[in-house]
Amino acid sequence: MDDAQLQELKQRAPGLAAIYHTGRETITHAADLAALEQARVQVLGRKSALTEFLRSIPGLPAEERPLVGRGGNVIRKELEELVEAREAELKRAALSDSLAHERIDVTLPGQSFPAGHEHLISRTMREVEDIFIGLGYQIAEGPEVELDYYNFTALNTPPSHPARSAHDTFWVVEQRETMPEAVVDADRGVLLRTHTSPVQVRVMEQQRPPVYILSPGKVYRRDSDATHTPMFHQAEGLVVDEGVTLADLKGTVAHFTREFFGPDRDIRVRPHFFPFTEPSIEVDVSCELCGGKGCRSCKYSGWLEIMGAGMVDPAVYSFVDYDPEKVSGFAFGMGVERMAMLKHGIPDLRLFYDNDVRFLRQF
Amino acid sequence: MRVPFSWIKEYVAWHGTVEELAEVLTMSGTEVEGIDWVGAPAGPENLGRFVVGKVLTKEQHPNADKLSVCTVEVGETNGGVRQIVCGASNFAAGDTVAVSLSGAVLENGLKLKKANLRGVESDGMMMSEQELGYEEKSPGIAVLPDEWIIGAPLQDYLPVSEAVLELELTSNRPDCFSIYGIARAVAAAARLELAPPPIAAPAAFGGAPAAETIAVEIADPDLCPRYVATVIRGVTIGESPAWLKARLTHAGMRPINNVVDVTNYVMLGWGQPLHAFDAAKISGGKLIARRAAAGEKIVTLDGVERTLDEQMLVIADVERALVIAGVFGSVDAEIDEHTTDIVLEAANFAGPSILRTELHTGIRSEASNRFEKGLDANLAPGGLDFADRLFAELCSGTVAPGMVDAGGVPPARVGLGFRPGKANALLGYEIPAAEQAGILRRLECEVAEAGEPVGARTADDTDEWTVTPATFRPDLVREVDLIEEVGRIAGYGMAPESLPRHTTAGGLTKPQKVRRAVRRALAACGLDEAITYSFIAPDAVTPLGLPEGDVRLDPVKLSNPMSVEQSVLRTMLLPGLLKAVRDNLDRLNDPPNLFEIGKVYLWDEPVPAPAHAAEPGAVLPREPEVVSIVLSGPLEAENWTGGGRPTDFSTLKGCVEALLASVGLQGEYGPLGDQAEHFPYLHPGKTALVGVKGVGGTGVLGQLRPDVAAAYGLDDVAVYVASVNGRFAEAAMRTTAFEDLGTYPPASQDLAVIVARDASAAAVVEQARRAGGKLVRSVRVFDVYEGDQVPADKRSLALRVVMRAPDRTLNEKDIAGVRAKVLKALEREFEAELR
């Protein structure tokens, strides 16, 4: 009811206006739901002044009836709505009041949905694989119990090379019809691969260039201390294509390093020697701890060695019948554990094989 | 190799710091592993406090029997005369000594201060040999040569402070195994002047020609291309001078006596190992380089009798072998304190033969380490001249005129074809031809360029040069070796970073994708991935009680394991995982739940080796990949919201189901049946085989027998294990076709049926599904009850049957019909009763 209507009602039916006023007051002042119910009965009930007034309408003069009757109904409806509104208001207040008394300890742990963990070696290998998959490499695998031919000979390792000795390489007692009597000379057949490079030779035997592969996997060397375990993991890459250059190798390695360690890390390439690459290089990444200034972790050089690499030696091509005048390529290899150690600051290689759940669950 | 900084600076004009030198070496291919600072801290101020002094007077200390009070002249600039109290007795007034003045910081880090020793003031210290940085031969202080100038800095004569570069050398560069060789590498890399070789002959010769004392015969020139010898007569065996002892000590060798020290010094400095024979002990005046006889014996200097074979070279006289050539001397011809005349050997031996001898005898020496890499035969005469001069100077020897040279100068090297354009093509960036020629010449290669002199012209591929490497570079035999030299010396820092232009499509194979999915799925189940060693102990599978003849009892054996514990390759992942569980429990960790994805190595179906890659008949083992699971405790630890549900068979089965589901497969599970004999280590009633439709059996899952668990140190732990072979991967990752969701609402019916206790739930469900007809969308067991409410040999299975029609809402009649059909079929097949 707007002000004009109310004014008119006050003049024409002052009694009704008074009922309206009193009703409003009563309803709005009800302090709780019980009081509101009382107020409702009092204002709108059968014995209320409003009901009695409405009942009295037929006795009014005919010209007053329409106005008063309409006004009465409007007032009734309005007061009913007011009761509803007040009820909602009181209910919300009551709920808020009761919520205010409900308290939990939000510092207690959440319900656990215990997830297990991929081993850090698996996770690191996956990261490495994915970077090279992004560069168009396929992931190639091969046997761990391997022939000397694939592990050494076809990788241009001379027969007398110390790596072939029983001191460095695990040799396997062979199973064949004519077993050699005594095991004296090293270059005799079956061993545990000392790197994943034999996979590269096997792939090149099966496939003509272009070759873009990464071979991750377990390798074995006879060494055991804080920085060597007799089994560890490597990921080695091979690219053979037309016109592949050392600059391509450097760019590939740099891309990998920044993807794996972070965009702010530098690399540096040093000459080195490997029988199966020429030129051969080693790759260092700038030390994260000191940012290249030199600290204990990088032996004060500012650099940490991360991989060996080089252009595939033409002698290797001769074993797989590729023509070094037509194709060229590069190979690189890294220790997966070493990558993980450098990235996560793990001090002891043996932690990877202790399988202590306190370690496994950290990553 | 250890390279004292002061020594290399004698051979190359290096004016930078030792750190800068390390950088040059590292970046040109000779890796410096570290710099070892020996002696007193460097720095001009500190080094100025170590001076040459002369003892003026030496008096008995008034209050101490064993001390003397000396006055020592240390030169005007150092304050003239100092009073020093000394505890040594091996010197007299007039001796020249090494003095550290008060304020000097010594090699042990202590700062020398003026002191009062029993009432007498002492200002400075006279130094012992040990304090000077080399091994102490005689007790007391070092007595120095009289010609050293009093008051001069000691550093002018002796390295009081030395930085030693620790190099990691590569086996392809035998030329780097000497100080001069390293100096040469530095000179080439840093464009510096190299000193002439330190191999000047002695100033004078005397006596009868060497050939009158010794003859040399090379019986096996394939193992000994060259053997040169000289004779030095009248040597006095004694101690080496201080500078020599210091040099050797810093370079990592122990001083022995002047003769041995000289041979070692020449080997370190020039790279040619030498061997000194006592001329009097060479029977018949003749040395013969010959193969050993099979079974020939020699007592080496360490007193061990060694048996030789025909592939080993010895240096013998007419009667017996005197030396395992290049490797180790014998007791028979060594010099001793009575030696006066020396026959000095500088030989060249075939590298592979030396390496083989080292491997077979287990002996490795500084000399053999050099020979094994294949030395330059032209090193030998210079080595003798260098040594002879020192023998004359330091051992009072008279060098006989004439060298005995068997084998002679090796043939000149042939030139290699070299294309500068090819170098640029392989490196991927442009190094001008003139620069390439300059680099090769700095490396002492002879370069004959094609056509016009190089000048400013850039040569192209058609210009082939002829490049003849120096004889000390046996590693340069092909064009690509020269390309590496060009790239290496020019510096890889200048190489741009590019990527190969062509490429293939990358990606994972299906088995690799399956492996990743499985790993993710099992981790999602709450299992932690373990990686255990591929090798195990031969008896690691013994507690499993596998039947005789089982392939898992025939492992791949290593012929040279590091320990018995790691002497065979695993045929199962289980033993390694059980050990991992045990290790975790020993560390009081939560009982772990682990999985491993890895290979096992089996001889059951050997893989023939390709003919070109192995001897006939050679085979490799099969290496199937296996997934193994070991559960030893709750997946969710007890916590305030719950958790702690004990692990049981259903936990394990859930993991296997999740594994298969991750690649879109559903397993079929059944009891062991007649396969039980293959799994004697599993609980007979709590073990299932799992198979996959279309591929067949793919694994086994069950509880480890408690007695077996106990044998692995897991007493009172309920251990559930599963092993899934890779066969399921064949069926994995098939594309799933979309199934319409349906617009009409489903209806469900719950049926609790009492069936025989040994009736399999899977069979009951399958029967219900089939009997219900096409309206049935799913049937699952939502409760299992065994107990008082049902007979002892029965159990109640509560089934929820969900139905839906594609085209209408189901009515009461439809639902009742399905219910009736299901019940009837279960009654018929399982004598089921509605509960």
PDB file of C-alpha atoms in Angstrom, chain A residues 108-112 114-119 121-122 126 129-130 133 135-147 149-150 156 160-162 165-167 169-176 183-185 188 190 192 202 205 210 212 218 220-224 229-231 233 239 241-252 254-255 258 267-273 278-282 299 305 311 313-315 324-325 328 330 352-358 360-361, chain B residues 23 26-29 31 33 168 170-172 352 355-356 359-360 372 419 422 425-429 478-481 483-484 488 492-509 512 515-516 519 523-535 554-562 566 569-570 580 583-584 587 589-599 601 603 609-610 612-621 623 635-637 639-641:
ATOM      1  CA  LEU A 108      42.555 -32.003  11.503  1.00  0.00           C
ATOM      2  CA  PRO A 109      43.797 -33.821   8.398  1.00  0.00           C
ATOM      3  CA  GLY A 110      41.375 -34.290   5.520  1.00  0.00           C
ATOM      4  CA  GLN A 111      40.020 -37.684   4.652  1.00  0.00           C
ATOM      5  CA  SER A 112      42.825 -39.601   3.039  1.00  0.00           C
ATOM      6  CA  PRO A 114      45.978 -42.635  -0.335  1.00  0.00           C
ATOM      7  CA  ALA A 115      47.721 -42.545  -3.687  1.00  0.00           C
ATOM      8  CA  GLY A 116      50.833 -44.600  -4.284  1.00  0.00           C
ATOM      9  CA  HIS A 117      53.919 -43.415  -6.059  1.00  0.00           C
ATOM     10  CA  GLU A 118      55.719 -44.090  -9.242  1.00  0.00           C
ATOM     11  CA  HIS A 119      59.384 -44.844  -8.467  1.00  0.00           C
ATOM     12  CA  ILE A 121      63.538 -43.645 -11.644  1.00  0.00           C
ATOM     13  CA  SER A 122      60.343 -44.405 -13.588  1.00  0.00           C
ATOM     14  CA  ARG A 126      59.141 -40.778 -18.274  1.00  0.00           C
ATOM     15  CA  GLU A 129      61.208 -39.917 -22.752  1.00  0.00           C
ATOM     16  CA  ASP A 130      58.492 -37.318 -23.124  1.00  0.00           C
ATOM     17  CA  ILE A 133      59.025 -37.876 -27.959  1.00  0.00           C
ATOM     18  CA  LEU A 135      61.312 -33.963 -30.653  1.00  0.00           C
ATOM     19  CA  GLY A 136      60.048 -36.852 -32.760  1.00  0.00           C
ATOM     20  CA  TYR A 137      61.965 -39.730 -31.211  1.00  0.00           C
ATOM     21  CA  GLN A 138      60.707 -43.253 -30.813  1.00  0.00           C
ATOM     22  CA  ILE A 139      61.385 -45.170 -27.641  1.00  0.00           C
ATOM     23  CA  ALA A 140      63.388 -48.296 -28.454  1.00  0.00           C
ATOM     24  CA  GLU A 141      64.124 -51.182 -26.130  1.00  0.00           C
ATOM     25  CA  GLY A 142      66.263 -54.277 -26.259  1.00  0.00           C
ATOM     26  CA  PRO A 143      67.606 -57.178 -24.229  1.00  0.00           C
ATOM     27  CA  GLU A 144      69.571 -56.672 -21.040  1.00  0.00           C
ATOM     28  CA  VAL A 145      71.378 -59.970 -21.413  1.00  0.00           C
ATOM     29  CA  GLU A 146      73.272 -59.080 -24.539  1.00  0.00           C
ATOM     30  CA  LEU A 147      75.881 -60.284 -26.973  1.00  0.00           C
ATOM     31  CA  TYR A 149      78.965 -58.073 -30.433  1.00  0.00           C
ATOM     32  CA  TYR A 150      76.191 -55.552 -29.826  1.00  0.00           C
ATOM     33  CA  ASN A 156      83.903 -49.945 -32.213  1.00  0.00           C
ATOM     34  CA  SER A 160      91.496 -55.623 -25.696  1.00  0.00           C
ATOM     35  CA  HIS A 161      89.532 -52.677 -24.273  1.00  0.00           C
ATOM     36  CA  PRO A 162      89.502 -52.747 -20.446  1.00  0.00           C
ATOM     37  CA  SER A 165      87.353 -57.260 -18.806  1.00  0.00           C
ATOM     38  CA  ALA A 166      85.789 -59.412 -16.153  1.00  0.00           C
ATOM     39  CA  HIS A 167      86.691 -56.612 -13.792  1.00  0.00           C
ATOM     40  CA  THR A 169      81.595 -56.194 -17.089  1.00  0.00           C
ATOM     41  CA  PHE A 170      79.316 -58.974 -15.856  1.00  0.00           C
ATOM     42  CA  TRP A 171      79.640 -62.049 -18.039  1.00  0.00           C
ATOM     43  CA  VAL A 172      76.979 -64.713 -18.287  1.00  0.00           C
ATOM     44  CA  VAL A 173      77.478 -68.445 -18.041  1.00  0.00           C
ATOM     45  CA  GLU A 174      76.167 -69.383 -21.435  1.00  0.00           C
ATOM     46  CA  GLN A 175      73.714 -72.063 -22.277  1.00  0.00           C
ATOM     47  CA  ARG A 176      74.496 -73.682 -25.561  1.00  0.00           C
ATOM     48  CA  VAL A 183      86.341 -68.796 -19.175  1.00  0.00           C
ATOM     49  CA  VAL A 184      89.591 -66.949 -19.767  1.00  0.00           C
ATOM     50  CA  ASP A 185      89.292 -64.379 -22.493  1.00  0.00           C
ATOM     51  CA  ARG A 188      83.447 -64.427 -25.707  1.00  0.00           C
ATOM     52  CA  VAL A 190      77.091 -63.135 -23.581  1.00  0.00           C
ATOM     53  CA  LEU A 192      74.887 -57.983 -19.085  1.00  0.00           C
ATOM     54  CA  ARG A 202      69.959 -53.545 -33.202  1.00  0.00           C
ATOM     55  CA  GLU A 205      70.343 -53.356 -38.325  1.00  0.00           C
ATOM     56  CA  PRO A 210      66.286 -41.649 -40.744  1.00  0.00           C
ATOM     57  CA  TYR A 212      65.492 -40.982 -34.208  1.00  0.00           C
ATOM     58  CA  LYS A 218      68.670 -51.042 -17.036  1.00  0.00           C
ATOM     59  CA  TYR A 220      75.010 -53.270 -15.385  1.00  0.00           C
ATOM     60  CA  ARG A 221      78.593 -52.594 -14.362  1.00  0.00           C
ATOM     61  CA  ARG A 222      80.781 -54.218 -11.728  1.00  0.00           C
ATOM     62  CA  ASP A 223      80.982 -51.307  -9.335  1.00  0.00           C
ATOM     63  CA  SER A 224      79.485 -50.702  -5.923  1.00  0.00           C
ATOM     64  CA  THR A 229      75.486 -49.472  -8.018  1.00  0.00           C
ATOM     65  CA  PRO A 230      76.025 -52.635 -10.072  1.00  0.00           C
ATOM     66  CA  MET A 231      72.691 -51.984 -11.755  1.00  0.00           C
ATOM     67  CA  HIS A 233      69.479 -46.932 -15.610  1.00  0.00           C
ATOM     68  CA  VAL A 239      69.914 -39.789 -34.528  1.00  0.00           C
ATOM     69  CA  ASP A 241      69.823 -38.742 -40.950  1.00  0.00           C
ATOM     70  CA  GLU A 242      71.124 -36.727 -43.860  1.00  0.00           C
ATOM     71  CA  GLY A 243      73.110 -33.669 -42.849  1.00  0.00           C
ATOM     72  CA  VAL A 244      72.981 -34.078 -39.076  1.00  0.00           C
ATOM     73  CA  THR A 245      75.655 -31.939 -37.410  1.00  0.00           C
ATOM     74  CA  LEU A 246      77.396 -31.406 -34.107  1.00  0.00           C
ATOM     75  CA  ALA A 247      75.479 -28.133 -33.836  1.00  0.00           C
ATOM     76  CA  ASP A 248      72.284 -30.200 -34.034  1.00  0.00           C
ATOM     77  CA  LEU A 249      73.592 -32.353 -31.204  1.00  0.00           C
ATOM     78  CA  LYS A 250      74.366 -29.290 -29.135  1.00  0.00           C
ATOM     79  CA  GLY A 251      70.938 -27.799 -29.818  1.00  0.00           C
ATOM     80  CA  THR A 252      69.214 -31.065 -28.955  1.00  0.00           C
ATOM     81  CA  ALA A 254      70.513 -27.802 -24.794  1.00  0.00           C
ATOM     82  CA  HIS A 255      66.786 -28.168 -25.424  1.00  0.00           C
ATOM     83  CA  ARG A 258      66.353 -26.659 -20.273  1.00  0.00           C
ATOM     84  CA  ILE A 267      75.059 -25.975 -20.855  1.00  0.00           C
ATOM     85  CA  ARG A 268      78.632 -26.283 -21.892  1.00  0.00           C
ATOM     86  CA  VAL A 269      80.181 -28.788 -24.249  1.00  0.00           C
ATOM     87  CA  ARG A 270      83.664 -30.200 -23.692  1.00  0.00           C
ATOM     88  CA  PRO A 271      85.716 -32.545 -25.866  1.00  0.00           C
ATOM     89  CA  HIS A 272      85.985 -36.102 -24.587  1.00  0.00           C
ATOM     90  CA  PHE A 273      86.613 -39.600 -25.893  1.00  0.00           C
ATOM     91  CA  GLU A 278      83.970 -38.991 -33.159  1.00  0.00           C
ATOM     92  CA  PRO A 279      84.035 -36.150 -32.308  1.00  0.00           C
ATOM     93  CA  SER A 280      83.075 -37.033 -28.740  1.00  0.00           C
ATOM     94  CA  ILE A 281      81.898 -34.575 -26.146  1.00  0.00           C
ATOM     95  CA  GLU A 282      80.749 -34.356 -22.584  1.00  0.00           C
ATOM     96  CA  LYS A 299      83.466 -29.096  -6.921  1.00  0.00           C
ATOM     97  CA  GLU A 305      78.519 -33.286 -15.834  1.00  0.00           C
ATOM     98  CA  MET A 311      78.875 -37.717 -33.618  1.00  0.00           C
ATOM     99  CA  ASP A 313      81.840 -42.842 -35.424  1.00  0.00           C
ATOM    100  CA  PRO A 314      81.947 -43.965 -39.063  1.00  0.00           C
ATOM    101  CA  ALA A 315      83.299 -47.299 -37.825  1.00  0.00           C
ATOM    102  CA  PRO A 324      78.995 -42.220 -43.730  1.00  0.00           C
ATOM    103  CA  GLU A 325      79.346 -40.118 -46.883  1.00  0.00           C
ATOM    104  CA  SER A 328      75.630 -38.565 -40.328  1.00  0.00           C
ATOM    105  CA  PHE A 330      74.805 -38.212 -33.172  1.00  0.00           C
ATOM    106  CA  PHE A 352      67.131 -45.702  -5.281  1.00  0.00           C
ATOM    107  CA  TYR A 353      67.391 -49.425  -4.593  1.00  0.00           C
ATOM    108  CA  ASP A 354      66.648 -49.520  -0.876  1.00  0.00           C
ATOM    109  CA  ASN A 355      62.929 -49.272  -1.703  1.00  0.00           C
ATOM    110  CA  ASP A 356      62.354 -47.547   1.617  1.00  0.00           C
ATOM    111  CA  VAL A 357      58.774 -46.261   1.439  1.00  0.00           C
ATOM    112  CA  ARG A 358      59.861 -43.046   3.135  1.00  0.00           C
ATOM    113  CA  LEU A 360      59.467 -43.799  -2.497  1.00  0.00           C
ATOM    114  CA  ARG A 361      56.684 -41.596  -1.155  1.00  0.00           C
TER     115      ARG A 361
ATOM    116  CA  GLU B  23      89.797 -24.191 -17.736  1.00  0.00           C
ATOM    117  CA  THR B  26      89.088 -28.948 -19.541  1.00  0.00           C
ATOM    118  CA  MET B  27      87.650 -27.123 -22.514  1.00  0.00           C
ATOM    119  CA  SER B  28      90.173 -28.665 -24.908  1.00  0.00           C
ATOM    120  CA  GLY B  29      89.466 -32.245 -23.851  1.00  0.00           C
ATOM    121  CA  GLU B  31      89.390 -32.902 -17.986  1.00  0.00           C
ATOM    122  CA  GLU B  33      88.961 -33.129 -11.893  1.00  0.00           C
ATOM    123  CA  GLU B 168      91.350 -37.412 -15.966  1.00  0.00           C
ATOM    124  CA  THR B 170      91.310 -40.504 -21.922  1.00  0.00           C
ATOM    125  CA  SER B 171      92.774 -43.746 -23.222  1.00  0.00           C
ATOM    126  CA  ASN B 172      93.035 -42.500 -26.813  1.00  0.00           C
ATOM    127  CA  PRO B 352      97.113 -54.544 -26.548  1.00  0.00           C
ATOM    128  CA  LEU B 355      96.884 -54.670 -21.577  1.00  0.00           C
ATOM    129  CA  ARG B 356      96.366 -58.397 -21.848  1.00  0.00           C
ATOM    130  CA  LEU B 359      94.587 -58.322 -17.051  1.00  0.00           C
ATOM    131  CA  HIS B 360      96.098 -61.792 -16.713  1.00  0.00           C
ATOM    132  CA  GLU B 372      98.999 -50.207 -22.715  1.00  0.00           C
ATOM    133  CA  ARG B 419      88.418 -31.924 -46.642  1.00  0.00           C
ATOM    134  CA  LYS B 422      83.586 -31.939 -44.778  1.00  0.00           C
ATOM    135  CA  ALA B 425      79.491 -30.057 -42.817  1.00  0.00           C
ATOM    136  CA  LEU B 426      79.885 -32.428 -39.910  1.00  0.00           C
ATOM    137  CA  LEU B 427      80.294 -29.715 -37.304  1.00  0.00           C
ATOM    138  CA  GLY B 428      77.429 -27.663 -38.670  1.00  0.00           C
ATOM    139  CA  TYR B 429      79.183 -24.330 -38.656  1.00  0.00           C
ATOM    140  CA  ARG B 478      91.054 -41.017 -40.316  1.00  0.00           C
ATOM    141  CA  GLU B 479      89.637 -37.798 -41.692  1.00  0.00           C
ATOM    142  CA  VAL B 480      87.004 -37.741 -38.945  1.00  0.00           C
ATOM    143  CA  ASP B 481      89.747 -37.834 -36.301  1.00  0.00           C
ATOM    144  CA  ILE B 483      87.760 -33.083 -37.925  1.00  0.00           C
ATOM    145  CA  GLU B 484      87.463 -33.668 -34.196  1.00  0.00           C
ATOM    146  CA  ARG B 488      87.990 -29.323 -30.390  1.00  0.00           C
ATOM    147  CA  TYR B 492      82.737 -26.183 -29.201  1.00  0.00           C
ATOM    148  CA  GLY B 493      81.625 -23.016 -27.476  1.00  0.00           C
ATOM    149  CA  MET B 494      81.351 -21.428 -30.922  1.00  0.00           C
ATOM    150  CA  ALA B 495      78.976 -24.135 -32.147  1.00  0.00           C
ATOM    151  CA  PRO B 496      75.451 -22.785 -32.611  1.00  0.00           C
ATOM    152  CA  GLU B 497      72.473 -24.670 -31.182  1.00  0.00           C
ATOM    153  CA  SER B 498      70.300 -26.099 -33.936  1.00  0.00           C
ATOM    154  CA  LEU B 499      67.978 -29.074 -34.322  1.00  0.00           C
ATOM    155  CA  PRO B 500      68.048 -31.717 -37.054  1.00  0.00           C
ATOM    156  CA  ARG B 501      65.902 -30.625 -39.962  1.00  0.00           C
ATOM    157  CA  HIS B 502      64.290 -33.908 -40.844  1.00  0.00           C
ATOM    158  CA  THR B 503      62.465 -35.962 -38.356  1.00  0.00           C
ATOM    159  CA  THR B 504      60.302 -38.987 -37.870  1.00  0.00           C
ATOM    160  CA  ALA B 505      57.084 -39.237 -35.927  1.00  0.00           C
ATOM    161  CA  GLY B 506      57.862 -39.942 -32.313  1.00  0.00           C
ATOM    162  CA  GLY B 507      55.902 -41.890 -29.784  1.00  0.00           C
ATOM    163  CA  LEU B 508      55.484 -44.902 -27.595  1.00  0.00           C
ATOM    164  CA  THR B 509      54.796 -48.443 -28.711  1.00  0.00           C
ATOM    165  CA  GLN B 512      55.175 -48.952 -23.565  1.00  0.00           C
ATOM    166  CA  ARG B 515      53.307 -50.176 -19.054  1.00  0.00           C
ATOM    167  CA  ARG B 516      52.682 -46.532 -18.267  1.00  0.00           C
ATOM    168  CA  ARG B 519      52.054 -48.068 -13.433  1.00  0.00           C
ATOM    169  CA  ALA B 523      49.944 -46.106  -7.970  1.00  0.00           C
ATOM    170  CA  ALA B 524      46.350 -44.845  -7.982  1.00  0.00           C
ATOM    171  CA  CYS B 525      45.420 -47.931  -5.938  1.00  0.00           C
ATOM    172  CA  GLY B 526      47.814 -46.703  -3.281  1.00  0.00           C
ATOM    173  CA  LEU B 527      50.758 -48.961  -4.094  1.00  0.00           C
ATOM    174  CA  ASP B 528      54.319 -47.657  -4.190  1.00  0.00           C
ATOM    175  CA  GLU B 529      56.540 -48.701  -7.037  1.00  0.00           C
ATOM    176  CA  ALA B 530      59.730 -50.503  -6.106  1.00  0.00           C
ATOM    177  CA  ILE B 531      62.749 -51.211  -8.265  1.00  0.00           C
ATOM    178  CA  THR B 532      64.801 -54.150  -7.041  1.00  0.00           C
ATOM    179  CA  TYR B 533      68.050 -55.537  -8.406  1.00  0.00           C
ATOM    180  CA  SER B 534      67.832 -57.869 -11.364  1.00  0.00           C
ATOM    181  CA  PHE B 535      70.275 -60.188  -9.680  1.00  0.00           C
ATOM    182  CA  ASP B 554      67.132 -72.468 -13.825  1.00  0.00           C
ATOM    183  CA  PRO B 555      68.352 -68.870 -13.654  1.00  0.00           C
ATOM    184  CA  VAL B 556      70.834 -67.053 -15.851  1.00  0.00           C
ATOM    185  CA  LYS B 557      74.115 -67.309 -13.932  1.00  0.00           C
ATOM    186  CA  LEU B 558      76.851 -64.695 -13.871  1.00  0.00           C
ATOM    187  CA  SER B 559      80.383 -65.976 -14.339  1.00  0.00           C
ATOM    188  CA  ASN B 560      81.878 -63.090 -12.348  1.00  0.00           C
ATOM    189  CA  PRO B 561      79.314 -61.888  -9.811  1.00  0.00           C
ATOM    190  CA  MET B 562      80.320 -59.331  -7.192  1.00  0.00           C
ATOM    191  CA  GLN B 566      73.872 -61.113  -6.603  1.00  0.00           C
ATOM    192  CA  LEU B 569      69.382 -63.149 -12.592  1.00  0.00           C
ATOM    193  CA  ARG B 570      65.882 -63.264 -11.177  1.00  0.00           C
ATOM    194  CA  ALA B 580      61.951 -54.912   0.220  1.00  0.00           C
ATOM    195  CA  ASP B 583      63.639 -54.142   4.913  1.00  0.00           C
ATOM    196  CA  ASN B 584      60.829 -51.636   5.402  1.00  0.00           C
ATOM    197  CA  ARG B 587      63.098 -49.891   9.627  1.00  0.00           C
ATOM    198  CA  ASN B 589      58.066 -48.148   8.450  1.00  0.00           C
ATOM    199  CA  ASP B 590      54.355 -48.717   7.813  1.00  0.00           C
ATOM    200  CA  PRO B 591      53.799 -52.165   6.274  1.00  0.00           C
ATOM    201  CA  PRO B 592      54.472 -51.401   2.621  1.00  0.00           C
ATOM    202  CA  ASN B 593      52.322 -52.234  -0.362  1.00  0.00           C
ATOM    203  CA  LEU B 594      54.587 -52.429  -3.359  1.00  0.00           C
ATOM    204  CA  PHE B 595      54.568 -53.230  -7.020  1.00  0.00           C
ATOM    205  CA  GLU B 596      57.320 -53.644  -9.538  1.00  0.00           C
ATOM    206  CA  ILE B 597      57.290 -53.765 -13.297  1.00  0.00           C
ATOM    207  CA  GLY B 598      60.390 -55.476 -14.571  1.00  0.00           C
ATOM    208  CA  LYS B 599      61.959 -58.211 -16.560  1.00  0.00           C
ATOM    209  CA  TYR B 601      65.234 -63.842 -17.302  1.00  0.00           C
ATOM    210  CA  TRP B 603      66.044 -70.089 -20.357  1.00  0.00           C
ATOM    211  CA  ALA B 609      71.736 -65.022 -31.593  1.00  0.00           C
ATOM    212  CA  PRO B 610      72.049 -63.648 -35.122  1.00  0.00           C
ATOM    213  CA  HIS B 612      76.864 -62.432 -37.706  1.00  0.00           C
ATOM    214  CA  ALA B 613      76.860 -61.409 -34.055  1.00  0.00           C
ATOM    215  CA  ALA B 614      77.930 -64.501 -32.186  1.00  0.00           C
ATOM    216  CA  GLU B 615      79.501 -67.878 -32.330  1.00  0.00           C
ATOM    217  CA  PRO B 616      77.272 -70.625 -33.737  1.00  0.00           C
ATOM    218  CA  GLY B 617      74.827 -71.945 -31.204  1.00  0.00           C
ATOM    219  CA  ALA B 618      74.909 -68.899 -28.978  1.00  0.00           C
ATOM    220  CA  VAL B 619      71.559 -68.078 -27.422  1.00  0.00           C
ATOM    221  CA  LEU B 620      70.141 -65.402 -25.195  1.00  0.00           C
ATOM    222  CA  PRO B 621      67.575 -65.953 -22.475  1.00  0.00           C
ATOM    223  CA  GLU B 623      63.270 -61.580 -20.979  1.00  0.00           C
ATOM    224  CA  LEU B 635      46.160 -49.413   1.883  1.00  0.00           C
ATOM    225  CA  GLU B 636      44.871 -46.598   4.029  1.00  0.00           C
ATOM    226  CA  ALA B 637      46.568 -46.166   7.368  1.00  0.00           C
ATOM    227  CA  ASN B 639      43.269 -42.272  10.836  1.00  0.00           C
ATOM    228  CA  TRP B 640      40.579 -40.240  12.543  1.00  0.00           C
ATOM    229  CA  THR B 641      38.137 -40.584   9.652  1.00  0.00           C
TER     230      THR B 641
END
